[in-house]
Amino acid sequence: NAGVTQTPKFRVLKTGQSMTLLCAQDMNHEYMYWYRQDPGMGLRLIHYSVGEGTTAKGEVPDGYNVSRLKKQNFLLGLESAAPSQTSVYFCASSYGGLAYYEQYFGPGTRLTVT
Amino acid sequence: AQSVTQLDSHVSVSEGTPVLLRCNYSSSYSPSLFWYVQHPNKGLQLLLKYTSAATLVKGINGFEAEFKKSETSFHLTKPSAHMSDAAEYFCVVSDYPGEAAGNKLTFGGGTRVLVKP
């Protein structure tokens, strides 16, 4: 039982390049989330999904797209990377959407855009 | 709207002394509150959560937190710090009432704990 895994762990992009971050969970969770972490700001929600085939915008969605084609996977895409997207990205999942369901976090992806 | 303020960005303690991390929140509904810990270059791990049951919540590794509605606070404490407690700690609130909205968490800015030998 691996929990939540993220691929890749590190990536360096040039401005304007594109990439996809992959999140996978093996806990059969319905809900999945993408966050970014910047110094002094905690984590901020980018996009989330309440089930296979659904996605919704979070607090800071601009410049990102997501897809949830399979229940266990949640992909985060950057179509044209910008230096402002340099950050650490965390994926999380939860069994349900109510507040008392714990979110389980992956180990993170450190992205640098030059 | 919900928000979280962690009152100290850095806390330095000596090993074996108490730890206090302060958190204040605002919420439109009855909130759920969490403390997460992040060790260097690691993901986040849940320490404890409050979800409208007992106001004193015990978590892992000897941590506990008390929910005080009148003070809108959820401070984290540990009686005796250990070197392994050196990490960043996040206070988190969630008060979205509808399941369809997802469990959207709002994070505080974090408190970095340094433990001196």
PDB file of C-alpha atoms in Angstrom:
ATOM      1  CA  ASN A   1       0.000   0.000   0.000  1.00  0.00           C
ATOM      2  CA  ALA A   2       1.972   3.004  -1.305  1.00  0.00           C
ATOM      3  CA  GLY A   3      -0.596   5.678  -0.369  1.00  0.00           C
ATOM      4  CA  VAL A   4      -0.171   8.781  -2.541  1.00  0.00           C
ATOM      5  CA  THR A   5       2.723   8.916  -4.982  1.00  0.00           C
ATOM      6  CA  GLN A   6       3.872  11.755  -7.232  1.00  0.00           C
ATOM      7  CA  THR A   7       5.960  11.742 -10.389  1.00  0.00           C
ATOM      8  CA  PRO A   8       8.457  13.322 -10.939  1.00  0.00           C
ATOM      9  CA  LYS A   9      10.122  14.401  -7.684  1.00  0.00           C
ATOM     10  CA  PHE A  10      12.105  17.231  -9.261  1.00  0.00           C
ATOM     11  CA  ARG A  11      11.897  19.111 -12.548  1.00  0.00           C
ATOM     12  CA  VAL A  12      13.486  22.162 -14.130  1.00  0.00           C
ATOM     13  CA  LEU A  13      11.654  23.853 -17.007  1.00  0.00           C
ATOM     14  CA  LYS A  14      12.401  26.817 -19.223  1.00  0.00           C
ATOM     15  CA  THR A  15       9.782  29.542 -19.535  1.00  0.00           C
ATOM     16  CA  GLY A  16       7.157  28.525 -22.064  1.00  0.00           C
ATOM     17  CA  GLN A  17       7.724  24.771 -21.805  1.00  0.00           C
ATOM     18  CA  SER A  18       4.940  22.409 -20.817  1.00  0.00           C
ATOM     19  CA  MET A  19       4.805  19.462 -18.474  1.00  0.00           C
ATOM     20  CA  THR A  20       2.437  17.140 -16.647  1.00  0.00           C
ATOM     21  CA  LEU A  21       2.669  16.084 -13.015  1.00  0.00           C
ATOM     22  CA  LEU A  22       1.171  12.716 -12.161  1.00  0.00           C
ATOM     23  CA  CYS A  23      -0.475  11.826  -8.876  1.00  0.00           C
ATOM     24  CA  ALA A  24      -1.575   8.296  -8.075  1.00  0.00           C
ATOM     25  CA  GLN A  25      -3.362   6.886  -5.031  1.00  0.00           C
ATOM     26  CA  ASP A  26      -4.120   3.282  -4.152  1.00  0.00           C
ATOM     27  CA  MET A  27      -6.635   3.907  -1.350  1.00  0.00           C
ATOM     28  CA  ASN A  28      -9.731   4.013  -3.589  1.00  0.00           C
ATOM     29  CA  HIS A  29     -10.357   7.616  -2.564  1.00  0.00           C
ATOM     30  CA  GLU A  30     -13.001   9.613  -4.390  1.00  0.00           C
ATOM     31  CA  TYR A  31     -11.515  13.059  -3.766  1.00  0.00           C
ATOM     32  CA  MET A  32      -8.155  14.301  -5.008  1.00  0.00           C
ATOM     33  CA  TYR A  33      -6.463  17.686  -4.758  1.00  0.00           C
ATOM     34  CA  TRP A  34      -3.492  19.621  -6.115  1.00  0.00           C
ATOM     35  CA  TYR A  35      -1.785  22.244  -3.940  1.00  0.00           C
ATOM     36  CA  ARG A  36       1.218  24.474  -4.349  1.00  0.00           C
ATOM     37  CA  GLN A  37       3.458  25.475  -1.459  1.00  0.00           C
ATOM     38  CA  ASP A  38       5.336  28.753  -1.427  1.00  0.00           C
ATOM     39  CA  PRO A  39       7.463  30.074   1.453  1.00  0.00           C
ATOM     40  CA  GLY A  40       5.439  31.689   4.230  1.00  0.00           C
ATOM     41  CA  MET A  41       2.115  30.987   2.525  1.00  0.00           C
ATOM     42  CA  GLY A  42       1.255  27.472   3.570  1.00  0.00           C
ATOM     43  CA  LEU A  43      -0.421  25.369   0.882  1.00  0.00           C
ATOM     44  CA  ARG A  44      -2.914  26.793  -1.591  1.00  0.00           C
ATOM     45  CA  LEU A  45      -5.448  24.726  -3.514  1.00  0.00           C
ATOM     46  CA  ILE A  46      -5.032  24.769  -7.305  1.00  0.00           C
ATOM     47  CA  HIS A  47      -7.693  22.315  -8.510  1.00  0.00           C
ATOM     48  CA  TYR A  48      -9.579  19.399  -7.047  1.00  0.00           C
ATOM     49  CA  SER A  49     -11.742  16.488  -8.113  1.00  0.00           C
ATOM     50  CA  VAL A  50     -14.733  14.943  -6.364  1.00  0.00           C
ATOM     51  CA  GLY A  51     -14.714  11.801  -8.494  1.00  0.00           C
ATOM     52  CA  GLU A  52     -13.602  10.204 -11.723  1.00  0.00           C
ATOM     53  CA  GLY A  53     -14.267  12.469 -14.687  1.00  0.00           C
ATOM     54  CA  THR A  54     -14.842  15.604 -12.575  1.00  0.00           C
ATOM     55  CA  THR A  55     -12.610  18.580 -11.820  1.00  0.00           C
ATOM     56  CA  ALA A  56     -13.118  21.963 -10.181  1.00  0.00           C
ATOM     57  CA  LYS A  57     -11.102  25.133  -9.605  1.00  0.00           C
ATOM     58  CA  GLY A  58      -9.508  25.946  -6.318  1.00  0.00           C
ATOM     59  CA  GLU A  59      -7.984  29.124  -4.982  1.00  0.00           C
ATOM     60  CA  VAL A  60      -5.180  29.607  -7.566  1.00  0.00           C
ATOM     61  CA  PRO A  61      -6.154  27.787 -10.802  1.00  0.00           C
ATOM     62  CA  ASP A  62      -4.748  30.169 -13.415  1.00  0.00           C
ATOM     63  CA  GLY A  63      -2.050  28.669 -15.638  1.00  0.00           C
ATOM     64  CA  TYR A  64      -2.916  25.070 -14.698  1.00  0.00           C
ATOM     65  CA  ASN A  65      -5.178  22.375 -16.087  1.00  0.00           C
ATOM     66  CA  VAL A  66      -6.136  19.024 -14.606  1.00  0.00           C
ATOM     67  CA  SER A  67      -7.702  15.753 -15.625  1.00  0.00           C
ATOM     68  CA  ARG A  68      -9.126  12.782 -13.728  1.00  0.00           C
ATOM     69  CA  LEU A  69      -9.695  10.096 -16.352  1.00  0.00           C
ATOM     70  CA  LYS A  70      -9.155   7.276 -13.869  1.00  0.00           C
ATOM     71  CA  LYS A  71     -10.207   7.246 -10.237  1.00  0.00           C
ATOM     72  CA  GLN A  72      -6.712   6.541  -8.987  1.00  0.00           C
ATOM     73  CA  ASN A  73      -4.916   9.222 -11.020  1.00  0.00           C
ATOM     74  CA  PHE A  74      -5.037  13.017 -11.005  1.00  0.00           C
ATOM     75  CA  LEU A  75      -2.887  14.892 -13.520  1.00  0.00           C
ATOM     76  CA  LEU A  76      -1.757  18.506 -13.244  1.00  0.00           C
ATOM     77  CA  GLY A  77      -0.647  20.227 -16.440  1.00  0.00           C
ATOM     78  CA  LEU A  78       1.274  23.390 -17.100  1.00  0.00           C
ATOM     79  CA  GLU A  79       0.792  24.408 -20.743  1.00  0.00           C
ATOM     80  CA  SER A  80       3.264  27.307 -20.804  1.00  0.00           C
ATOM     81  CA  ALA A  81       5.401  27.461 -17.682  1.00  0.00           C
ATOM     82  CA  ALA A  82       6.216  30.810 -16.081  1.00  0.00           C
ATOM     83  CA  PRO A  83       8.788  31.643 -13.361  1.00  0.00           C
ATOM     84  CA  SER A  84       5.867  32.423 -11.009  1.00  0.00           C
ATOM     85  CA  GLN A  85       5.019  28.716 -11.121  1.00  0.00           C
ATOM     86  CA  THR A  86       8.274  27.805  -9.406  1.00  0.00           C
ATOM     87  CA  SER A  87       7.002  26.027  -6.322  1.00  0.00           C
ATOM     88  CA  VAL A  88       6.599  22.709  -4.552  1.00  0.00           C
ATOM     89  CA  TYR A  89       3.477  20.876  -5.683  1.00  0.00           C
ATOM     90  CA  PHE A  90       1.602  18.468  -3.445  1.00  0.00           C
ATOM     91  CA  CYS A  91      -1.134  16.063  -4.345  1.00  0.00           C
ATOM     92  CA  ALA A  92      -3.594  14.785  -1.737  1.00  0.00           C
ATOM     93  CA  SER A  93      -6.567  12.461  -1.590  1.00  0.00           C
ATOM     94  CA  SER A  94      -9.433  11.801   0.798  1.00  0.00           C
ATOM     95  CA  TYR A  95     -12.169   9.204   1.143  1.00  0.00           C
ATOM     96  CA  GLY A  96     -14.958  11.747   1.352  1.00  0.00           C
ATOM     97  CA  GLY A  97     -15.573  15.444   0.974  1.00  0.00           C
ATOM     98  CA  LEU A  98     -16.748  16.347   4.446  1.00  0.00           C
ATOM     99  CA  ALA A  99     -14.376  18.207   6.699  1.00  0.00           C
ATOM    100  CA  TYR A 100     -13.614  15.333   9.063  1.00  0.00           C
ATOM    101  CA  TYR A 101     -12.124  13.155   6.341  1.00  0.00           C
ATOM    102  CA  GLU A 102      -8.344  13.296   6.548  1.00  0.00           C
ATOM    103  CA  GLN A 103      -6.419  14.265   3.443  1.00  0.00           C
ATOM    104  CA  TYR A 104      -3.387  12.107   2.694  1.00  0.00           C
ATOM    105  CA  PHE A 105      -0.498  13.881   1.029  1.00  0.00           C
ATOM    106  CA  GLY A 106       2.126  12.757  -1.438  1.00  0.00           C
ATOM    107  CA  PRO A 107       5.834  13.580  -1.025  1.00  0.00           C
ATOM    108  CA  GLY A 108       5.765  16.575  -3.368  1.00  0.00           C
ATOM    109  CA  THR A 109       7.294  17.682  -6.682  1.00  0.00           C
ATOM    110  CA  ARG A 110       9.813  20.516  -6.658  1.00  0.00           C
ATOM    111  CA  LEU A 111       9.471  22.525  -9.874  1.00  0.00           C
ATOM    112  CA  THR A 112      11.808  25.293 -10.967  1.00  0.00           C
ATOM    113  CA  VAL A 113      10.986  27.457 -13.978  1.00  0.00           C
ATOM    114  CA  THR A 114      13.881  29.500 -15.340  1.00  0.00           C
TER     115      THR A 114
ATOM    116  CA  ALA B   1     -14.865  32.701   4.367  1.00  0.00           C
ATOM    117  CA  GLN B   2     -12.314  30.878   6.452  1.00  0.00           C
ATOM    118  CA  SER B   3      -8.808  31.942   7.393  1.00  0.00           C
ATOM    119  CA  VAL B   4      -5.980  30.849   9.655  1.00  0.00           C
ATOM    120  CA  THR B   5      -3.266  32.863  11.380  1.00  0.00           C
ATOM    121  CA  GLN B   6      -0.245  31.218  12.921  1.00  0.00           C
ATOM    122  CA  LEU B   7       1.103  33.779  15.318  1.00  0.00           C
ATOM    123  CA  ASP B   8       4.764  32.728  15.201  1.00  0.00           C
ATOM    124  CA  SER B   9       6.701  32.033  12.031  1.00  0.00           C
ATOM    125  CA  HIS B  10       9.610  30.534  14.026  1.00  0.00           C
ATOM    126  CA  VAL B  11       9.803  28.938  17.480  1.00  0.00           C
ATOM    127  CA  SER B  12      13.024  27.849  19.159  1.00  0.00           C
ATOM    128  CA  VAL B  13      12.961  25.509  22.164  1.00  0.00           C
ATOM    129  CA  SER B  14      15.459  23.435  24.097  1.00  0.00           C
ATOM    130  CA  GLU B  15      15.134  19.678  24.093  1.00  0.00           C
ATOM    131  CA  GLY B  16      13.000  18.545  27.027  1.00  0.00           C
ATOM    132  CA  THR B  17      11.128  21.854  27.399  1.00  0.00           C
ATOM    133  CA  PRO B  18       7.492  22.504  26.451  1.00  0.00           C
ATOM    134  CA  VAL B  19       6.438  23.513  22.948  1.00  0.00           C
ATOM    135  CA  LEU B  20       3.572  25.930  22.218  1.00  0.00           C
ATOM    136  CA  LEU B  21       2.493  26.759  18.681  1.00  0.00           C
ATOM    137  CA  ARG B  22      -0.277  29.333  18.430  1.00  0.00           C
ATOM    138  CA  CYS B  23      -3.099  29.323  15.897  1.00  0.00           C
ATOM    139  CA  ASN B  24      -6.165  31.543  15.505  1.00  0.00           C
ATOM    140  CA  TYR B  25      -8.876  30.950  12.937  1.00  0.00           C
ATOM    141  CA  SER B  26     -11.998  32.507  11.507  1.00  0.00           C
ATOM    142  CA  SER B  27     -14.874  30.506  10.118  1.00  0.00           C
ATOM    143  CA  SER B  28     -18.406  31.049   8.881  1.00  0.00           C
ATOM    144  CA  TYR B  29     -19.567  27.606   9.993  1.00  0.00           C
ATOM    145  CA  SER B  30     -18.636  25.059  12.635  1.00  0.00           C
ATOM    146  CA  PRO B  31     -15.086  24.341  11.595  1.00  0.00           C
ATOM    147  CA  SER B  32     -12.923  21.279  11.574  1.00  0.00           C
ATOM    148  CA  LEU B  33      -9.358  22.072  12.559  1.00  0.00           C
ATOM    149  CA  PHE B  34      -6.149  20.200  11.918  1.00  0.00           C
ATOM    150  CA  TRP B  35      -2.462  20.354  12.675  1.00  0.00           C
ATOM    151  CA  TYR B  36      -0.084  18.934  10.080  1.00  0.00           C
ATOM    152  CA  VAL B  37       3.677  18.483  10.370  1.00  0.00           C
ATOM    153  CA  GLN B  38       6.175  18.638   7.521  1.00  0.00           C
ATOM    154  CA  HIS B  39       9.700  17.379   8.053  1.00  0.00           C
ATOM    155  CA  PRO B  40      12.388  18.705   5.692  1.00  0.00           C
ATOM    156  CA  ASN B  41      11.852  17.589   2.087  1.00  0.00           C
ATOM    157  CA  LYS B  42       8.905  15.430   3.093  1.00  0.00           C
ATOM    158  CA  GLY B  43       5.164  15.522   2.551  1.00  0.00           C
ATOM    159  CA  LEU B  44       2.637  16.554   5.179  1.00  0.00           C
ATOM    160  CA  GLN B  45       1.563  14.254   7.979  1.00  0.00           C
ATOM    161  CA  LEU B  46      -1.557  14.695  10.093  1.00  0.00           C
ATOM    162  CA  LEU B  47      -0.772  15.247  13.788  1.00  0.00           C
ATOM    163  CA  LEU B  48      -4.330  15.631  15.064  1.00  0.00           C
ATOM    164  CA  LYS B  49      -7.787  16.898  14.166  1.00  0.00           C
ATOM    165  CA  TYR B  50     -10.780  18.502  15.841  1.00  0.00           C
ATOM    166  CA  THR B  51     -14.208  17.729  14.363  1.00  0.00           C
ATOM    167  CA  SER B  52     -16.719  18.969  16.995  1.00  0.00           C
ATOM    168  CA  ALA B  53     -16.226  16.205  19.531  1.00  0.00           C
ATOM    169  CA  ALA B  54     -13.954  16.666  22.582  1.00  0.00           C
ATOM    170  CA  THR B  55     -12.343  20.096  22.701  1.00  0.00           C
ATOM    171  CA  LEU B  56      -9.008  18.689  23.913  1.00  0.00           C
ATOM    172  CA  VAL B  57      -7.568  16.605  21.121  1.00  0.00           C
ATOM    173  CA  LYS B  58      -4.661  14.215  21.486  1.00  0.00           C
ATOM    174  CA  GLY B  59      -2.493  13.410  18.514  1.00  0.00           C
ATOM    175  CA  ILE B  60       0.565  11.440  17.601  1.00  0.00           C
ATOM    176  CA  ASN B  61       4.025  11.821  19.141  1.00  0.00           C
ATOM    177  CA  GLY B  62       2.712  13.384  22.371  1.00  0.00           C
ATOM    178  CA  PHE B  63       1.124  16.459  20.786  1.00  0.00           C
ATOM    179  CA  GLU B  64      -2.250  17.808  21.801  1.00  0.00           C
ATOM    180  CA  ALA B  65      -4.382  20.835  20.955  1.00  0.00           C
ATOM    181  CA  GLU B  66      -7.322  22.567  22.582  1.00  0.00           C
ATOM    182  CA  PHE B  67     -10.216  24.044  20.636  1.00  0.00           C
ATOM    183  CA  LYS B  68     -11.426  27.283  22.265  1.00  0.00           C
ATOM    184  CA  LYS B  69     -14.423  28.658  20.411  1.00  0.00           C
ATOM    185  CA  SER B  70     -14.652  31.842  22.503  1.00  0.00           C
ATOM    186  CA  GLU B  71     -11.052  32.694  21.616  1.00  0.00           C
ATOM    187  CA  THR B  72     -11.184  31.224  18.072  1.00  0.00           C
ATOM    188  CA  SER B  73      -7.942  29.456  18.868  1.00  0.00           C
ATOM    189  CA  PHE B  74      -6.487  25.984  18.337  1.00  0.00           C
ATOM    190  CA  HIS B  75      -3.036  26.032  19.930  1.00  0.00           C
ATOM    191  CA  LEU B  76      -0.724  23.022  19.680  1.00  0.00           C
ATOM    192  CA  THR B  77       1.338  21.897  22.669  1.00  0.00           C
ATOM    193  CA  LYS B  78       3.781  19.213  23.693  1.00  0.00           C
ATOM    194  CA  PRO B  79       5.107  18.887  27.243  1.00  0.00           C
ATOM    195  CA  SER B  80       8.653  17.917  26.309  1.00  0.00           C
ATOM    196  CA  ALA B  81      10.315  18.630  22.960  1.00  0.00           C
ATOM    197  CA  HIS B  82      12.435  16.032  21.224  1.00  0.00           C
ATOM    198  CA  MET B  83      15.054  16.615  18.556  1.00  0.00           C
ATOM    199  CA  SER B  84      12.832  14.801  16.067  1.00  0.00           C
ATOM    200  CA  ASP B  85      10.151  17.495  16.527  1.00  0.00           C
ATOM    201  CA  ALA B  86      12.210  19.940  14.471  1.00  0.00           C
ATOM    202  CA  ALA B  87       9.946  20.560  11.484  1.00  0.00           C
ATOM    203  CA  GLU B  88       7.390  22.960  10.061  1.00  0.00           C
ATOM    204  CA  TYR B  89       3.881  22.853  11.490  1.00  0.00           C
ATOM    205  CA  PHE B  90       0.704  23.971   9.762  1.00  0.00           C
ATOM    206  CA  CYS B  91      -2.618  24.848  11.339  1.00  0.00           C
ATOM    207  CA  VAL B  92      -5.472  24.121   8.941  1.00  0.00           C
ATOM    208  CA  VAL B  93      -9.195  24.900   8.925  1.00  0.00           C
ATOM    209  CA  SER B  94     -12.030  23.441   6.897  1.00  0.00           C
ATOM    210  CA  ASP B  95     -15.598  24.627   7.156  1.00  0.00           C
ATOM    211  CA  TYR B  96     -17.182  23.876   3.820  1.00  0.00           C
ATOM    212  CA  PRO B  97     -20.562  22.445   4.681  1.00  0.00           C
ATOM    213  CA  GLY B  98     -21.361  20.568   1.520  1.00  0.00           C
ATOM    214  CA  GLU B  99     -19.730  17.344   0.488  1.00  0.00           C
ATOM    215  CA  ALA B 100     -19.923  18.290  -3.169  1.00  0.00           C
ATOM    216  CA  ALA B 101     -17.674  21.241  -2.450  1.00  0.00           C
ATOM    217  CA  GLY B 102     -14.869  18.944  -1.479  1.00  0.00           C
ATOM    218  CA  ASN B 103     -12.883  19.124   1.714  1.00  0.00           C
ATOM    219  CA  LYS B 104     -11.181  22.404   0.888  1.00  0.00           C
ATOM    220  CA  LEU B 105      -8.534  23.207   3.439  1.00  0.00           C
ATOM    221  CA  THR B 106      -7.160  26.632   4.304  1.00  0.00           C
ATOM    222  CA  PHE B 107      -3.599  26.562   5.610  1.00  0.00           C
ATOM    223  CA  GLY B 108      -1.834  28.913   7.942  1.00  0.00           C
ATOM    224  CA  GLY B 109       1.563  30.249   6.934  1.00  0.00           C
ATOM    225  CA  GLY B 110       3.421  27.672   9.013  1.00  0.00           C
ATOM    226  CA  THR B 111       5.607  27.711  12.128  1.00  0.00           C
ATOM    227  CA  ARG B 112       9.136  26.417  11.851  1.00  0.00           C
ATOM    228  CA  VAL B 113      10.302  24.714  15.053  1.00  0.00           C
ATOM    229  CA  LEU B 114      13.955  24.547  15.991  1.00  0.00           C
ATOM    230  CA  VAL B 115      14.962  22.208  18.832  1.00  0.00           C
ATOM    231  CA  LYS B 116      18.267  22.970  20.542  1.00  0.00           C
ATOM    232  CA  PRO B 117      20.177  20.191  22.315  1.00  0.00           C
TER     233      PRO B 117
END
